[in-house]
Amino acid sequence: MTGNLPLTKKDFPEGFRWGIATSAAQIEGAAFEDGKGPEIWDIFSRIPGKTFGGQTPDQACDYYHKYPEQLGMMKELGFDSHRFSFSWSRIMPDGTGKVNRKGVDFYKSAIDRMLELGLMPNATLYHWDLPQELEYRGGFLNRDVVNWFTEYAGFLFETFGDVVPMWSTFNEPIATYVGYALGVFAPGRKLEKFGRQANHNLLCAHGSAVKRFREIFGRKKDVFDPAGPNVGIVVDVWHHHPARPDDPGDAALAELENEKAYRSYLHPLFKGGYSGALLKYMADNDCLPDMLPGDFELIRQPLDFFGLNCYNRVVDSTDPASVRKSVEFAGGNYMDNGAEFYPKAIYDALRILKEDFGVGIPVYITENGTYNCEEEVVTGPGGTERVHDVTRIRYIQGFLEWLKKALDEGYDVRGYYLWTLLDNFEWPAGNSMRFGIVRTEYGAPSYIMKDSACMMKDFLRP
Ligand code: NOJ
């Protein structure tokens, strides 16, 4: 961080989007209301030990009932877009076939409210909440997921395509890998081969949904039109660096982790296949997925935009215990929550997209944010409660400085979405990881402003 005077939105291009990002399972609550079918986190979170304190998405932020006031807060703070996800099992309780009208009506009302408030709706079709009925049929391990997803996507494109300008097929495909290979996320399966197969099927489902999108709305426009409708995908880039760059073990480890993580998506999406390094890893480790002829043409559909989620980098070592973070990492800089403060990650990720993968379409930063920044509630002189979260303010400003540098150098970035408005259901961590700029308790009627919310309001002031 430079410590210069804080930036404001006037330092960014005219028309640059400033949004709040959320996802259905993390904020909606009403998990069993109005015909919604169960999704994998409703079930997984009930397995003892899987989430902090056994917390579930049942209530979350109760956005299902409180969306008018929560969207109003986004507007009040000065944001002009809301990135949200549809809950597949609220739209189709069994994942395919019958549509739940009340679910459709809920999203219609929420989108109408966004439009009234001047919040551009930016929709994600899948943010980690597979209908449980589909999981019973094998979930992402069943190749039929390609058809199931395309049916669901097609329904939403046809229903909301005229009012939603931006569509992402999947958010962070790696979460599906984590859910099938590592057992830490829903559905809790644990085999490397499952993770690789689930990811391959997911990528095919992405490609098939994009094809459906083009069938409905026509071929990709030559010039990006923010008015849409546009389609893309959201991938998180956490670039792995070797802790000791001259140590061949550390370097090889970081390289392999990059192959197994973000490159395993970017390669097929932009280069038309898995990299040689990943194919070798998968062959050596008996986890090559079943692939059909034509899969890579299917996956590599031309996209209108790319969604980049960026939170940090990762530093790897074959001997982590001996590498003391703050002592041996040059420039090591850690926040109170234990995470490294490395805002250059956003610049690095944009460079990787452009230089390593030739991404020439507009990029949106679809998520950036941090958690647990001295989150105590204090009472000010007027009796108003506040949360002083100075670390979050520094974190956001640091990332925005590097984002501005990228823009100044000509990177085509069109928007930035903060994760997130309210403390919400942070997957296995429940509400023990607080990412909001406004503090809330699950289902609670009150909201307590954090200093970062006020900073954003100043930043976004017209
Ligand atoms: C990425 C995910 O998309 C979102 O669901 C999650 O809450 C944030 N990162 C923070 O971990």
Short mmCIF file of N, CA, C and O and ligand atoms in Angstrom, two decimals, residues 26 127-128 171-172 309 311 367 419 426-427 435, ligand 1:
data_model
loop_
_atom_site.label_atom_id
_atom_site.label_comp_id
_atom_site.label_asym_id
_atom_site.label_seq_id
_atom_site.Cartn_x
_atom_site.Cartn_y
_atom_site.Cartn_z
N GLN A 26 -26.06 -18.24 0.84
CA GLN A 26 -25.40 -17.51 1.92
C GLN A 26 -26.26 -16.40 2.53
O GLN A 26 -25.97 -15.96 3.64
N HIS A 127 -24.05 -21.09 -7.68
CA HIS A 127 -23.06 -20.70 -6.66
C HIS A 127 -23.11 -21.78 -5.57
O HIS A 127 -23.59 -21.53 -4.45
N TRP A 128 -22.73 -23.00 -5.92
CA TRP A 128 -22.40 -24.09 -5.00
C TRP A 128 -23.58 -24.84 -4.38
O TRP A 128 -23.37 -25.66 -3.50
N ASN A 171 -19.98 -20.03 -10.47
CA ASN A 171 -19.09 -19.27 -9.61
C ASN A 171 -18.03 -20.21 -9.04
O ASN A 171 -18.37 -21.23 -8.41
N GLU A 172 -16.77 -19.88 -9.24
CA GLU A 172 -15.66 -20.62 -8.65
C GLU A 172 -15.84 -22.14 -8.75
O GLU A 172 -16.17 -22.81 -7.77
N ASN A 309 -12.67 -13.52 -9.42
CA ASN A 309 -12.72 -13.38 -7.96
C ASN A 309 -11.28 -13.37 -7.47
O ASN A 309 -10.49 -14.25 -7.83
N TYR A 311 -8.88 -12.67 -3.96
CA TYR A 311 -8.77 -12.38 -2.53
C TYR A 311 -7.34 -12.29 -2.04
O TYR A 311 -7.03 -11.59 -1.10
N GLU A 367 -15.58 -10.53 -7.20
CA GLU A 367 -15.51 -10.60 -5.73
C GLU A 367 -14.14 -10.17 -5.26
O GLU A 367 -13.11 -10.53 -5.85
N TRP A 419 -17.17 -8.24 -1.81
CA TRP A 419 -17.78 -9.33 -1.03
C TRP A 419 -17.65 -8.92 0.41
O TRP A 419 -16.55 -8.96 0.92
N GLU A 426 -20.95 -18.27 5.82
CA GLU A 426 -19.68 -18.46 5.12
C GLU A 426 -19.34 -19.96 5.09
O GLU A 426 -18.36 -20.42 5.65
N TRP A 427 -20.24 -20.75 4.49
CA TRP A 427 -20.00 -22.18 4.24
C TRP A 427 -19.55 -22.89 5.51
O TRP A 427 -20.17 -22.64 6.55
N PHE A 435 -17.56 -11.38 6.65
CA PHE A 435 -17.07 -10.69 5.45
C PHE A 435 -17.83 -9.40 5.16
O PHE A 435 -17.52 -8.72 4.20
C1 NOJ B 1 -15.71 -16.93 -2.67
C2 NOJ B 1 -17.11 -17.40 -2.79
O1 NOJ B 1 -17.61 -17.19 -4.07
C3 NOJ B 1 -18.06 -16.88 -1.72
O2 NOJ B 1 -19.15 -17.73 -1.68
C4 NOJ B 1 -17.34 -16.81 -0.40
O3 NOJ B 1 -18.20 -16.46 0.64
C5 NOJ B 1 -16.23 -15.81 -0.51
N1 NOJ B 1 -15.28 -16.26 -1.51
C6 NOJ B 1 -15.46 -15.58 0.79
O4 NOJ B 1 -14.85 -16.75 1.20
#
